[in-house]
Structure formats: structure tokens, C-alpha cells
Amino acid sequence: MNITFCDGMLLQVALHDNKATVISKQEIGTETIDFYNYFAKYRLSPKEQLLTLSNCPDKEAIEIISGQPLVNQFFLDCINSRTAIYPQSKQSATEEALTYTRNLVQYAFSDLDAAFSERPGTDDTSTQRFDKTVYLFTHEELEDGQTVFKPNQFTTSFVLLDNKIVLVYTVKSLYEYLALDFYHIYFSSDSVKQVAVCPCCKRAFRMSQRNNLYCSKSCKDKHIKANNKKSPYYSKYRYLQQYHNRQLNELRSQMTDSSPQVQKLQGIYDTWNEWAHSEYEQATKTYNLIQQEKFKFFINVNAYRQAQANNSFPDFETESTEEFGERLKAKWQELKRGAK
């Protein structure tokens, strides 16, 4: 298969007389994301081991493979190539192609899972993302144990396509196809968005922002809500947030949105809400860290007995929910006084 990358698109091309003719085209990364999401749904659960096609009966494995067009295409090509070797036995050709495809899917899917799970943060550079992701798709090992992706691993040629000279790769396997596609997700133009796995539904998706970790607002709300229920400060923060928002809505119902009083209260609310949310996140983070330290202390029998004998237990106290709520109320009153 011959493929090239041009203007954010992956093109499958046919070559003739140093010219390329487009057979099909799609956005860079589309096949790779579809491949990952298709096979990810066959996991028992996100916490379980990766999909292992080798554990599936042959008939079931073929059904799973045939449901993904890209994999099925390589699977059928593999059967055809082996039929030439085993002209008298199509069954032998199919069995060998199935074993090969199973191993290839496992290899590619495992690497995709590791790479997509590395969600780049807002301060990551392209080089850092390269270290975290593309290295997972390489084959050449360096002296320090790392591996490096090099396009010259593939048979390449420069050809003419619509009056442009493009580099065409000849890919011989599904893994090579996905490796190139994945590489260009991270190193093509800025218009191609980065990819990550949603921590809620576990689907791979294109990030609209470099720090956008969820594939949809629904997943974000669902995941945040589930985590917030574990925080002792959430109910206080959420109650005060809703209470002040109701005050704003009541004032808005009596006046127009453009009235100075409404605008002033809206500004106060926005300032308070941003501050309160950061305080809520910090208080929750501190609480969780203290709980972890407390747990480690109590399961350390020697440290616990020594503290018990010396009556010198560490201080595991954190800000109470009441104290947290009073801080948020006091800040609201302070902002309102400052606006008068």
C-alpha cells in the first residue's frame, strides 16, 4: 500500500511513471483513532488487561477483525499472499494469516494504548510529546535503551501529485500504517489536533485544546461529579456557588442584564467563583494527600507502635468543611464591600 500525507490529509495513492493518483483520502489520525476505539470496546473493562485476540476462538477473532475495515483489508491481503504459498490449502493460508493478524493487532493496540494514555499537559513541548509517544512506535534501539522513529525504515519515493512533489511511503503491514499515521498526528500542521483517551469513557479523541482531557462535556461532567462526591468540601462549595448564582438571577429578573448593578454583581460572582473553585481544588488535594499519609502511617506497624509508646502521633488534621465554608462566605462579603 502506498500512502502520503498532504495538507492534514492521509492519502492512499497509486503510482505510475513517477506520478501519484489518489485512491482514497481522510484526515490524518482518523484510521488510527477508529482502530483504537474499535478494539478498545472489546476489553472486559478499562481496568482489565488489553484486548487479547489470541484468547478468542478463531471464528470469534475473525468476526472481530472483519468488523474493522483497515485490519480486515490487511487480513485479506495476508490471506491472498499466503494462498500463493499454499495454493492447495486455503485453510492453512487463513490460519497463518489469522495468527499473523492477531499478533499484529495486539502489538499495535498495546502501543496505541500506551501512547494515547500519555495526555500532554499545557506546558509540554513537541519534544516532550515526542519522547512520550512516538518512541512507542519505533524499532531502532539506541545505546541508552531508547528507540527512535525514522522514516527511512520505510521504502519511500518522491512523486508528483497535483503539481506538488510529495513523499510517498510504501507500507507493508498494519503496524507500519498506524505508526506513520500516528507520527503525523503529532508532527503535522497545527490544524491537526492532538489525541488522548477520555478518562471517563476510555475512547480516543482529538483534543480541541492541549489541556482538554475529556471527549465531551457529558463525560467531563460525569467524571467530575463522580470525583467530587468523594470530596468532603464539594457540598459546601457547590451550595455557596448555587446560592450566590441564585442571588444574581433574582436581581437579573428585576432588571436588565445591562444594568450597572447586575453587571457589578456578575463581575463579583465571576471573581468569587474562580477563586472559590481554586480553593476547593487545593483543599481537596491537601485532604487527599493527608489521607494517604495517614493510611501509610497506620499500616506501618513499627512507626505506629513507636508513636503510641511516645505519645507522638503526627498531625493529620485538615481544614474542616465548616472552616472551608466560612472562608468562602467571608471572601464573598469582602468582594461585595469592595465593589460599593
C-alpha positions as YAML, in Angstrom:
chain: A
units: angstrom
residues:
- id: 1
  name: MET
  ca: [0.00, 0.00, 0.00]
- id: 2
  name: ASN
  ca: [1.30, 3.45, -0.89]
- id: 3
  name: ILE
  ca: [0.36, 6.40, 1.33]
- id: 4
  name: THR
  ca: [1.36, 10.04, 1.60]
- id: 5
  name: PHE
  ca: [0.49, 12.99, 3.86]
- id: 6
  name: CYS
  ca: [-0.51, 16.36, 2.46]
- id: 7
  name: ASP
  ca: [-2.36, 19.37, 3.94]
- id: 8
  name: GLY
  ca: [-3.55, 17.48, 7.02]
- id: 9
  name: MET
  ca: [-4.82, 14.54, 4.95]
- id: 10
  name: LEU
  ca: [-3.67, 10.94, 4.65]
- id: 11
  name: LEU
  ca: [-3.87, 9.87, 1.01]
- id: 12
  name: GLN
  ca: [-3.76, 6.34, -0.34]
- id: 13
  name: VAL
  ca: [-2.25, 6.59, -3.82]
- id: 14
  name: ALA
  ca: [-1.41, 4.52, -6.86]
- id: 15
  name: LEU
  ca: [1.98, 5.14, -8.50]
- id: 16
  name: HIS
  ca: [2.66, 5.27, -12.23]
- id: 17
  name: ASP
  ca: [5.51, 6.96, -14.12]
- id: 18
  name: ASN
  ca: [6.64, 8.97, -11.06]
- id: 19
  name: LYS
  ca: [3.12, 10.34, -10.62]
- id: 20
  name: ALA
  ca: [0.59, 9.60, -7.88]
- id: 21
  name: THR
  ca: [-3.15, 9.13, -8.33]
- id: 22
  name: VAL
  ca: [-5.34, 9.47, -5.23]
- id: 23
  name: ILE
  ca: [-7.38, 6.34, -4.46]
- id: 24
  name: SER
  ca: [-8.82, 7.49, -1.13]
- id: 25
  name: LYS
  ca: [-8.24, 10.24, 1.42]
- id: 26
  name: GLN
  ca: [-9.12, 11.05, 5.01]
- id: 27
  name: GLU
  ca: [-8.00, 13.32, 7.83]
- id: 28
  name: ILE
  ca: [-4.70, 12.33, 9.43]
- id: 29
  name: GLY
  ca: [-5.30, 10.17, 12.50]
- id: 30
  name: THR
  ca: [-8.82, 9.05, 11.55]
- id: 31
  name: GLU
  ca: [-7.90, 5.41, 10.90]
- id: 32
  name: THR
  ca: [-5.70, 5.23, 13.98]
- id: 33
  name: ILE
  ca: [-8.38, 6.63, 16.30]
- id: 34
  name: ASP
  ca: [-11.06, 4.38, 14.74]
- id: 35
  name: PHE
  ca: [-8.75, 1.37, 15.09]
- id: 36
  name: TYR
  ca: [-8.11, 2.08, 18.78]
- id: 37
  name: ASN
  ca: [-11.75, 2.77, 19.65]
- id: 38
  name: TYR
  ca: [-12.98, -0.32, 17.78]
- id: 39
  name: PHE
  ca: [-10.71, -2.72, 19.64]
- id: 40
  name: ALA
  ca: [-10.90, -0.88, 22.97]
- id: 41
  name: LYS
  ca: [-14.60, -1.76, 23.22]
- id: 42
  name: TYR
  ca: [-13.69, -5.46, 23.34]
- id: 43
  name: ARG
  ca: [-11.85, -5.07, 26.64]
- id: 44
  name: LEU
  ca: [-13.66, -6.61, 29.58]
- id: 45
  name: SER
  ca: [-13.22, -3.31, 31.40]
- id: 46
  name: PRO
  ca: [-10.80, -0.34, 31.31]
- id: 47
  name: LYS
  ca: [-9.03, -1.81, 34.33]
- id: 48
  name: GLU
  ca: [-8.61, -5.23, 32.76]
- id: 49
  name: GLN
  ca: [-5.77, -6.42, 30.56]
- id: 50
  name: LEU
  ca: [-5.72, -5.16, 26.97]
- id: 51
  name: LEU
  ca: [-7.69, -6.93, 24.30]
- id: 52
  name: THR
  ca: [-6.06, -10.32, 23.66]
- id: 53
  name: LEU
  ca: [-7.27, -11.77, 20.39]
- id: 54
  name: SER
  ca: [-5.19, -14.89, 20.96]
- id: 55
  name: ASN
  ca: [-7.65, -15.90, 23.70]
- id: 56
  name: CYS
  ca: [-10.61, -15.72, 21.31]
- id: 57
  name: PRO
  ca: [-11.75, -18.75, 19.27]
- id: 58
  name: ASP
  ca: [-10.80, -18.49, 15.59]
- id: 59
  name: LYS
  ca: [-14.38, -17.80, 14.47]
- id: 60
  name: GLU
  ca: [-14.83, -15.02, 17.04]
- id: 61
  name: ALA
  ca: [-11.43, -13.50, 16.24]
- id: 62
  name: ILE
  ca: [-12.29, -13.38, 12.53]
- id: 63
  name: GLU
  ca: [-15.61, -11.66, 13.32]
- id: 64
  name: ILE
  ca: [-13.82, -9.02, 15.41]
- id: 65
  name: ILE
  ca: [-11.16, -8.48, 12.76]
- id: 66
  name: SER
  ca: [-13.65, -8.29, 9.88]
- id: 67
  name: GLY
  ca: [-15.56, -5.54, 11.70]
- id: 68
  name: GLN
  ca: [-12.66, -3.10, 11.35]
- id: 69
  name: PRO
  ca: [-12.12, -2.18, 7.67]
- id: 70
  name: LEU
  ca: [-8.43, -1.33, 7.93]
- id: 71
  name: VAL
  ca: [-7.50, -4.52, 9.78]
- id: 72
  name: ASN
  ca: [-9.72, -6.62, 7.55]
- id: 73
  name: GLN
  ca: [-8.03, -5.19, 4.47]
- id: 74
  name: PHE
  ca: [-4.59, -6.24, 5.71]
- id: 75
  name: PHE
  ca: [-6.01, -9.61, 6.87]
- id: 76
  name: LEU
  ca: [-7.42, -10.39, 3.40]
- id: 77
  name: ASP
  ca: [-4.21, -9.22, 1.72]
- id: 78
  name: CYS
  ca: [-2.31, -11.54, 4.06]
- id: 79
  name: ILE
  ca: [-4.56, -14.48, 3.10]
- id: 80
  name: ASN
  ca: [-4.02, -13.77, -0.60]
- id: 81
  name: SER
  ca: [-0.25, -13.59, -0.21]
- id: 82
  name: ARG
  ca: [-0.20, -16.88, 1.69]
- id: 83
  name: THR
  ca: [-2.56, -18.57, -0.77]
- id: 84
  name: ALA
  ca: [0.20, -18.16, -3.32]
- id: 85
  name: ILE
  ca: [2.46, -20.11, -0.95]
- id: 86
  name: TYR
  ca: [-0.20, -22.71, -0.10]
- id: 87
  name: PRO
  ca: [-2.22, -23.00, -3.36]
- id: 88
  name: GLN
  ca: [-3.72, -26.36, -2.34]
- id: 89
  name: SER
  ca: [-4.87, -25.32, 1.13]
- id: 90
  name: LYS
  ca: [-6.83, -22.13, 1.66]
- id: 91
  name: GLN
  ca: [-7.47, -23.22, 5.26]
- id: 92
  name: SER
  ca: [-3.74, -23.25, 6.02]
- id: 93
  name: ALA
  ca: [-3.36, -19.81, 4.43]
- id: 94
  name: THR
  ca: [-6.25, -18.45, 6.50]
- id: 95
  name: GLU
  ca: [-4.92, -19.93, 9.76]
- id: 96
  name: GLU
  ca: [-1.45, -18.48, 9.18]
- id: 97
  name: ALA
  ca: [-2.87, -15.08, 8.21]
- id: 98
  name: LEU
  ca: [-5.13, -15.10, 11.28]
- id: 99
  name: THR
  ca: [-2.21, -15.82, 13.62]
- id: 100
  name: TYR
  ca: [-0.17, -13.08, 11.99]
- id: 101
  name: THR
  ca: [-3.05, -10.56, 12.19]
- id: 102
  name: ARG
  ca: [-3.81, -11.43, 15.83]
- id: 103
  name: ASN
  ca: [-0.22, -10.74, 16.82]
- id: 104
  name: LEU
  ca: [-0.09, -7.54, 14.77]
- id: 105
  name: VAL
  ca: [-3.32, -6.19, 16.32]
- id: 106
  name: GLN
  ca: [-2.08, -6.99, 19.82]
- id: 107
  name: TYR
  ca: [1.25, -5.29, 19.12]
- id: 108
  name: ALA
  ca: [-0.30, -2.16, 17.60]
- id: 109
  name: PHE
  ca: [-3.17, -1.88, 20.08]
- id: 110
  name: SER
  ca: [-0.86, -2.18, 23.10]
- id: 111
  name: ASP
  ca: [1.40, 0.59, 21.80]
- id: 112
  name: LEU
  ca: [-1.55, 2.83, 20.91]
- id: 113
  name: ASP
  ca: [-2.99, 2.35, 24.39]
- id: 114
  name: ALA
  ca: [0.31, 3.35, 26.00]
- id: 115
  name: ALA
  ca: [0.78, 6.34, 23.68]
- id: 116
  name: PHE
  ca: [-2.76, 7.72, 23.84]
- id: 117
  name: SER
  ca: [-2.78, 7.39, 27.61]
- id: 118
  name: GLU
  ca: [0.09, 9.90, 27.78]
- id: 119
  name: ARG
  ca: [-2.09, 13.01, 27.83]
- id: 120
  name: PRO
  ca: [0.11, 16.07, 27.10]
- id: 121
  name: GLY
  ca: [-0.22, 18.94, 29.55]
- id: 122
  name: THR
  ca: [-0.36, 22.65, 28.81]
- id: 123
  name: ASP
  ca: [3.37, 23.06, 29.41]
- id: 124
  name: ASP
  ca: [4.50, 20.16, 27.25]
- id: 125
  name: THR
  ca: [6.66, 20.88, 24.25]
- id: 126
  name: SER
  ca: [6.66, 18.99, 20.97]
- id: 127
  name: THR
  ca: [9.92, 17.35, 22.01]
- id: 128
  name: GLN
  ca: [8.40, 16.12, 25.27]
- id: 129
  name: ARG
  ca: [5.39, 14.72, 23.44]
- id: 130
  name: PHE
  ca: [7.77, 13.01, 21.03]
- id: 131
  name: ASP
  ca: [9.57, 11.37, 23.97]
- id: 132
  name: LYS
  ca: [6.31, 10.14, 25.45]
- id: 133
  name: THR
  ca: [4.55, 8.90, 22.37]
- id: 134
  name: VAL
  ca: [6.41, 8.39, 19.14]
- id: 135
  name: TYR
  ca: [9.14, 6.39, 20.84]
- id: 136
  name: LEU
  ca: [6.49, 3.75, 21.46]
- id: 137
  name: PHE
  ca: [6.18, 3.22, 17.73]
- id: 138
  name: THR
  ca: [9.83, 2.79, 16.84]
- id: 139
  name: HIS
  ca: [12.12, -0.08, 16.18]
- id: 140
  name: GLU
  ca: [15.72, 1.17, 16.21]
- id: 141
  name: GLU
  ca: [17.31, 0.98, 19.67]
- id: 142
  name: LEU
  ca: [19.91, 3.49, 20.84]
- id: 143
  name: GLU
  ca: [22.77, 2.90, 23.29]
- id: 144
  name: ASP
  ca: [20.76, 4.35, 26.19]
- id: 145
  name: GLY
  ca: [17.96, 1.87, 25.58]
- id: 146
  name: GLN
  ca: [15.58, 4.29, 23.87]
- id: 147
  name: THR
  ca: [14.23, 3.71, 20.40]
- id: 148
  name: VAL
  ca: [13.92, 6.18, 17.55]
- id: 149
  name: PHE
  ca: [11.37, 6.50, 14.78]
- id: 150
  name: LYS
  ca: [12.99, 7.05, 11.40]
- id: 151
  name: PRO
  ca: [11.01, 7.46, 8.18]
- id: 152
  name: ASN
  ca: [13.85, 5.81, 6.26]
- id: 153
  name: GLN
  ca: [12.75, 2.50, 7.75]
- id: 154
  name: PHE
  ca: [10.15, 2.53, 5.00]
- id: 155
  name: THR
  ca: [10.52, 2.32, 1.26]
- id: 156
  name: THR
  ca: [9.93, 5.89, 0.12]
- id: 157
  name: SER
  ca: [9.87, 7.81, -3.13]
- id: 158
  name: PHE
  ca: [9.25, 11.38, -4.23]
- id: 159
  name: VAL
  ca: [6.50, 11.66, -6.84]
- id: 160
  name: LEU
  ca: [4.32, 14.32, -8.43]
- id: 161
  name: LEU
  ca: [0.81, 14.80, -7.04]
- id: 162
  name: ASP
  ca: [-1.35, 17.68, -8.35]
- id: 163
  name: ASN
  ca: [1.76, 19.66, -9.30]
- id: 164
  name: LYS
  ca: [3.29, 19.06, -5.85]
- id: 165
  name: ILE
  ca: [6.24, 16.85, -5.03]
- id: 166
  name: VAL
  ca: [5.25, 14.58, -2.15]
- id: 167
  name: LEU
  ca: [6.99, 11.82, -0.20]
- id: 168
  name: VAL
  ca: [5.18, 8.51, -0.63]
- id: 169
  name: TYR
  ca: [5.64, 5.65, 1.85]
- id: 170
  name: THR
  ca: [5.22, 2.02, 0.87]
- id: 171
  name: VAL
  ca: [3.77, 0.27, 3.94]
- id: 172
  name: LYS
  ca: [3.84, -3.50, 4.20]
- id: 173
  name: SER
  ca: [1.84, -4.04, 7.38]
- id: 174
  name: LEU
  ca: [-0.96, -2.65, 9.51]
- id: 175
  name: TYR
  ca: [1.54, -1.66, 12.19]
- id: 176
  name: GLU
  ca: [3.61, 0.42, 9.77]
- id: 177
  name: TYR
  ca: [0.45, 2.15, 8.52]
- id: 178
  name: LEU
  ca: [-0.64, 3.08, 12.05]
- id: 179
  name: ALA
  ca: [2.87, 4.12, 13.10]
- id: 180
  name: LEU
  ca: [3.10, 6.60, 10.22]
- id: 181
  name: ASP
  ca: [-0.42, 7.89, 10.78]
- id: 182
  name: PHE
  ca: [0.24, 8.35, 14.50]
- id: 183
  name: TYR
  ca: [3.57, 10.05, 13.83]
- id: 184
  name: HIS
  ca: [1.89, 12.62, 11.57]
- id: 185
  name: ILE
  ca: [-0.85, 13.32, 14.16]
- id: 186
  name: TYR
  ca: [1.87, 14.77, 16.37]
- id: 187
  name: PHE
  ca: [4.12, 16.35, 13.78]
- id: 188
  name: SER
  ca: [1.93, 17.72, 11.02]
- id: 189
  name: SER
  ca: [0.40, 21.21, 10.93]
- id: 190
  name: ASP
  ca: [-1.27, 22.86, 13.92]
- id: 191
  name: SER
  ca: [-4.66, 22.26, 12.31]
- id: 192
  name: VAL
  ca: [-4.34, 18.57, 13.21]
- id: 193
  name: LYS
  ca: [-5.41, 18.29, 16.85]
- id: 194
  name: GLN
  ca: [-3.63, 16.14, 19.41]
- id: 195
  name: VAL
  ca: [-5.12, 12.84, 20.55]
- id: 196
  name: ALA
  ca: [-5.79, 11.48, 24.03]
- id: 197
  name: VAL
  ca: [-8.01, 8.93, 25.75]
- id: 198
  name: CYS
  ca: [-11.05, 10.22, 27.65]
- id: 199
  name: PRO
  ca: [-10.66, 9.17, 31.33]
- id: 200
  name: CYS
  ca: [-14.43, 8.72, 31.59]
- id: 201
  name: CYS
  ca: [-15.50, 6.64, 28.55]
- id: 202
  name: LYS
  ca: [-11.97, 5.49, 27.57]
- id: 203
  name: ARG
  ca: [-12.41, 6.49, 23.91]
- id: 204
  name: ALA
  ca: [-9.60, 8.09, 21.94]
- id: 205
  name: PHE
  ca: [-10.47, 11.55, 20.62]
- id: 206
  name: ARG
  ca: [-8.95, 14.71, 19.15]
- id: 207
  name: MET
  ca: [-8.35, 17.38, 21.78]
- id: 208
  name: SER
  ca: [-9.77, 20.79, 20.98]
- id: 209
  name: GLN
  ca: [-7.22, 22.23, 23.41]
- id: 210
  name: ARG
  ca: [-3.91, 20.87, 24.62]
- id: 211
  name: ASN
  ca: [-5.29, 20.59, 28.15]
- id: 212
  name: ASN
  ca: [-8.73, 19.24, 27.21]
- id: 213
  name: LEU
  ca: [-8.83, 15.77, 28.81]
- id: 214
  name: TYR
  ca: [-12.45, 14.79, 28.08]
- id: 215
  name: CYS
  ca: [-14.04, 13.90, 24.75]
- id: 216
  name: SER
  ca: [-17.32, 15.69, 25.58]
- id: 217
  name: LYS
  ca: [-18.97, 17.92, 28.15]
- id: 218
  name: SER
  ca: [-21.11, 14.96, 29.21]
- id: 219
  name: CYS
  ca: [-18.04, 12.87, 30.05]
- id: 220
  name: LYS
  ca: [-16.40, 15.80, 31.81]
- id: 221
  name: ASP
  ca: [-19.47, 16.47, 33.97]
- id: 222
  name: LYS
  ca: [-19.93, 12.77, 34.72]
- id: 223
  name: HIS
  ca: [-16.30, 12.23, 35.69]
- id: 224
  name: ILE
  ca: [-16.00, 15.43, 37.75]
- id: 225
  name: LYS
  ca: [-19.28, 14.68, 39.54]
- id: 226
  name: ALA
  ca: [-18.10, 11.17, 40.43]
- id: 227
  name: ASN
  ca: [-14.82, 12.50, 41.82]
- id: 228
  name: ASN
  ca: [-16.43, 15.44, 43.60]
- id: 229
  name: LYS
  ca: [-18.66, 13.14, 45.61]
- id: 230
  name: LYS
  ca: [-15.50, 11.85, 47.26]
- id: 231
  name: SER
  ca: [-14.51, 15.35, 48.41]
- id: 232
  name: PRO
  ca: [-15.76, 16.50, 51.84]
- id: 233
  name: TYR
  ca: [-15.62, 20.13, 50.61]
- id: 234
  name: TYR
  ca: [-17.70, 19.72, 47.49]
- id: 235
  name: SER
  ca: [-21.18, 20.11, 49.03]
- id: 236
  name: LYS
  ca: [-20.14, 23.37, 50.78]
- id: 237
  name: TYR
  ca: [-18.57, 24.82, 47.65]
- id: 238
  name: ARG
  ca: [-21.46, 23.73, 45.43]
- id: 239
  name: TYR
  ca: [-24.12, 25.07, 47.84]
- id: 240
  name: LEU
  ca: [-22.49, 28.52, 48.07]
- id: 241
  name: GLN
  ca: [-21.93, 28.61, 44.31]
- id: 242
  name: GLN
  ca: [-25.62, 27.91, 43.66]
- id: 243
  name: TYR
  ca: [-26.75, 30.32, 46.40]
- id: 244
  name: HIS
  ca: [-24.77, 33.28, 45.00]
- id: 245
  name: ASN
  ca: [-25.83, 32.39, 41.48]
- id: 246
  name: ARG
  ca: [-29.49, 32.49, 42.57]
- id: 247
  name: GLN
  ca: [-28.93, 35.96, 44.03]
- id: 248
  name: LEU
  ca: [-27.60, 37.07, 40.68]
- id: 249
  name: ASN
  ca: [-30.54, 35.53, 38.80]
- id: 250
  name: GLU
  ca: [-33.07, 37.17, 41.13]
- id: 251
  name: LEU
  ca: [-31.50, 40.58, 40.52]
- id: 252
  name: ARG
  ca: [-31.42, 39.87, 36.78]
- id: 253
  name: SER
  ca: [-35.16, 39.07, 36.80]
- id: 254
  name: GLN
  ca: [-35.85, 42.52, 38.27]
- id: 255
  name: MET
  ca: [-33.54, 44.47, 35.95]
- id: 256
  name: THR
  ca: [-31.95, 44.15, 32.53]
- id: 257
  name: ASP
  ca: [-28.64, 42.38, 32.04]
- id: 258
  name: SER
  ca: [-27.08, 45.69, 31.05]
- id: 259
  name: SER
  ca: [-27.90, 47.46, 34.31]
- id: 260
  name: PRO
  ca: [-24.81, 48.57, 36.30]
- id: 261
  name: GLN
  ca: [-25.96, 46.68, 39.39]
- id: 262
  name: VAL
  ca: [-26.34, 43.39, 37.53]
- id: 263
  name: GLN
  ca: [-23.01, 43.83, 35.77]
- id: 264
  name: LYS
  ca: [-21.30, 44.64, 39.07]
- id: 265
  name: LEU
  ca: [-22.74, 41.56, 40.80]
- id: 266
  name: GLN
  ca: [-21.88, 39.41, 37.78]
- id: 267
  name: GLY
  ca: [-18.27, 40.58, 38.00]
- id: 268
  name: ILE
  ca: [-18.19, 39.84, 41.73]
- id: 269
  name: TYR
  ca: [-19.67, 36.38, 41.16]
- id: 270
  name: ASP
  ca: [-17.19, 35.54, 38.39]
- id: 271
  name: THR
  ca: [-14.23, 36.64, 40.53]
- id: 272
  name: TRP
  ca: [-15.51, 34.78, 43.59]
- id: 273
  name: ASN
  ca: [-16.37, 31.62, 41.65]
- id: 274
  name: GLU
  ca: [-12.91, 31.40, 40.06]
- id: 275
  name: TRP
  ca: [-11.23, 31.93, 43.43]
- id: 276
  name: ALA
  ca: [-13.57, 29.54, 45.27]
- id: 277
  name: HIS
  ca: [-13.04, 26.81, 42.70]
- id: 278
  name: SER
  ca: [-9.25, 27.05, 43.03]
- id: 279
  name: GLU
  ca: [-9.58, 26.97, 46.84]
- id: 280
  name: TYR
  ca: [-11.87, 23.94, 46.59]
- id: 281
  name: GLU
  ca: [-9.36, 22.09, 44.38]
- id: 282
  name: GLN
  ca: [-6.45, 22.97, 46.69]
- id: 283
  name: ALA
  ca: [-8.35, 21.96, 49.84]
- id: 284
  name: THR
  ca: [-9.35, 18.65, 48.22]
- id: 285
  name: LYS
  ca: [-5.79, 17.99, 47.08]
- id: 286
  name: THR
  ca: [-4.43, 18.69, 50.57]
- id: 287
  name: TYR
  ca: [-7.09, 16.49, 52.16]
- id: 288
  name: ASN
  ca: [-6.31, 13.57, 49.82]
- id: 289
  name: LEU
  ca: [-2.57, 13.86, 50.43]
- id: 290
  name: ILE
  ca: [-3.07, 13.88, 54.21]
- id: 291
  name: GLN
  ca: [-5.37, 10.85, 53.96]
- id: 292
  name: GLN
  ca: [-2.68, 8.99, 52.01]
- id: 293
  name: GLU
  ca: [-0.05, 9.88, 54.60]
- id: 294
  name: LYS
  ca: [-2.40, 8.80, 57.38]
- id: 295
  name: PHE
  ca: [-3.03, 5.46, 55.68]
- id: 296
  name: LYS
  ca: [0.70, 4.85, 55.16]
- id: 297
  name: PHE
  ca: [1.34, 5.65, 58.83]
- id: 298
  name: PHE
  ca: [-1.28, 3.28, 60.19]
- id: 299
  name: ILE
  ca: [-0.16, 0.33, 58.07]
- id: 300
  name: ASN
  ca: [3.44, 0.89, 59.21]
- id: 301
  name: VAL
  ca: [3.26, -1.20, 62.37]
- id: 302
  name: ASN
  ca: [6.66, -0.19, 63.76]
- id: 303
  name: ALA
  ca: [6.08, 3.55, 63.29]
- id: 304
  name: TYR
  ca: [2.60, 3.30, 64.81]
- id: 305
  name: ARG
  ca: [3.81, 1.40, 67.89]
- id: 306
  name: GLN
  ca: [6.69, 3.83, 68.43]
- id: 307
  name: ALA
  ca: [4.34, 6.82, 68.19]
- id: 308
  name: GLN
  ca: [1.95, 5.10, 70.57]
- id: 309
  name: ALA
  ca: [4.70, 4.47, 73.10]
- id: 310
  name: ASN
  ca: [5.98, 8.05, 72.88]
- id: 311
  name: ASN
  ca: [2.52, 9.59, 72.53]
- id: 312
  name: SER
  ca: [3.79, 11.48, 69.48]
- id: 313
  name: PHE
  ca: [1.24, 10.86, 66.75]
- id: 314
  name: PRO
  ca: [1.66, 13.01, 63.60]
- id: 315
  name: ASP
  ca: [-0.83, 15.79, 62.99]
- id: 316
  name: PHE
  ca: [-3.24, 14.61, 60.30]
- id: 317
  name: GLU
  ca: [-5.74, 17.43, 60.80]
- id: 318
  name: THR
  ca: [-7.00, 19.35, 57.77]
- id: 319
  name: GLU
  ca: [-9.33, 22.29, 57.37]
- id: 320
  name: SER
  ca: [-12.85, 21.29, 58.41]
- id: 321
  name: THR
  ca: [-15.76, 21.68, 56.00]
- id: 322
  name: GLU
  ca: [-17.22, 24.35, 58.29]
- id: 323
  name: GLU
  ca: [-13.99, 26.36, 58.27]
- id: 324
  name: PHE
  ca: [-13.78, 25.98, 54.50]
- id: 325
  name: GLY
  ca: [-17.36, 27.24, 54.10]
- id: 326
  name: GLU
  ca: [-16.72, 30.23, 56.35]
- id: 327
  name: ARG
  ca: [-13.67, 31.21, 54.26]
- id: 328
  name: LEU
  ca: [-15.75, 31.15, 51.09]
- id: 329
  name: LYS
  ca: [-18.53, 33.23, 52.70]
- id: 330
  name: ALA
  ca: [-16.03, 35.77, 54.04]
- id: 331
  name: LYS
  ca: [-14.47, 36.19, 50.60]
- id: 332
  name: TRP
  ca: [-17.89, 36.86, 49.06]
- id: 333
  name: GLN
  ca: [-18.65, 39.58, 51.63]
- id: 334
  name: GLU
  ca: [-15.21, 41.11, 51.11]
- id: 335
  name: LEU
  ca: [-15.73, 41.32, 47.34]
- id: 336
  name: LYS
  ca: [-19.19, 42.87, 47.77]
- id: 337
  name: ARG
  ca: [-17.87, 45.51, 50.18]
- id: 338
  name: GLY
  ca: [-15.04, 46.35, 47.82]
- id: 339
  name: ALA
  ca: [-17.49, 46.94, 44.97]
- id: 340
  name: LYS
  ca: [-19.55, 49.53, 46.85]
...
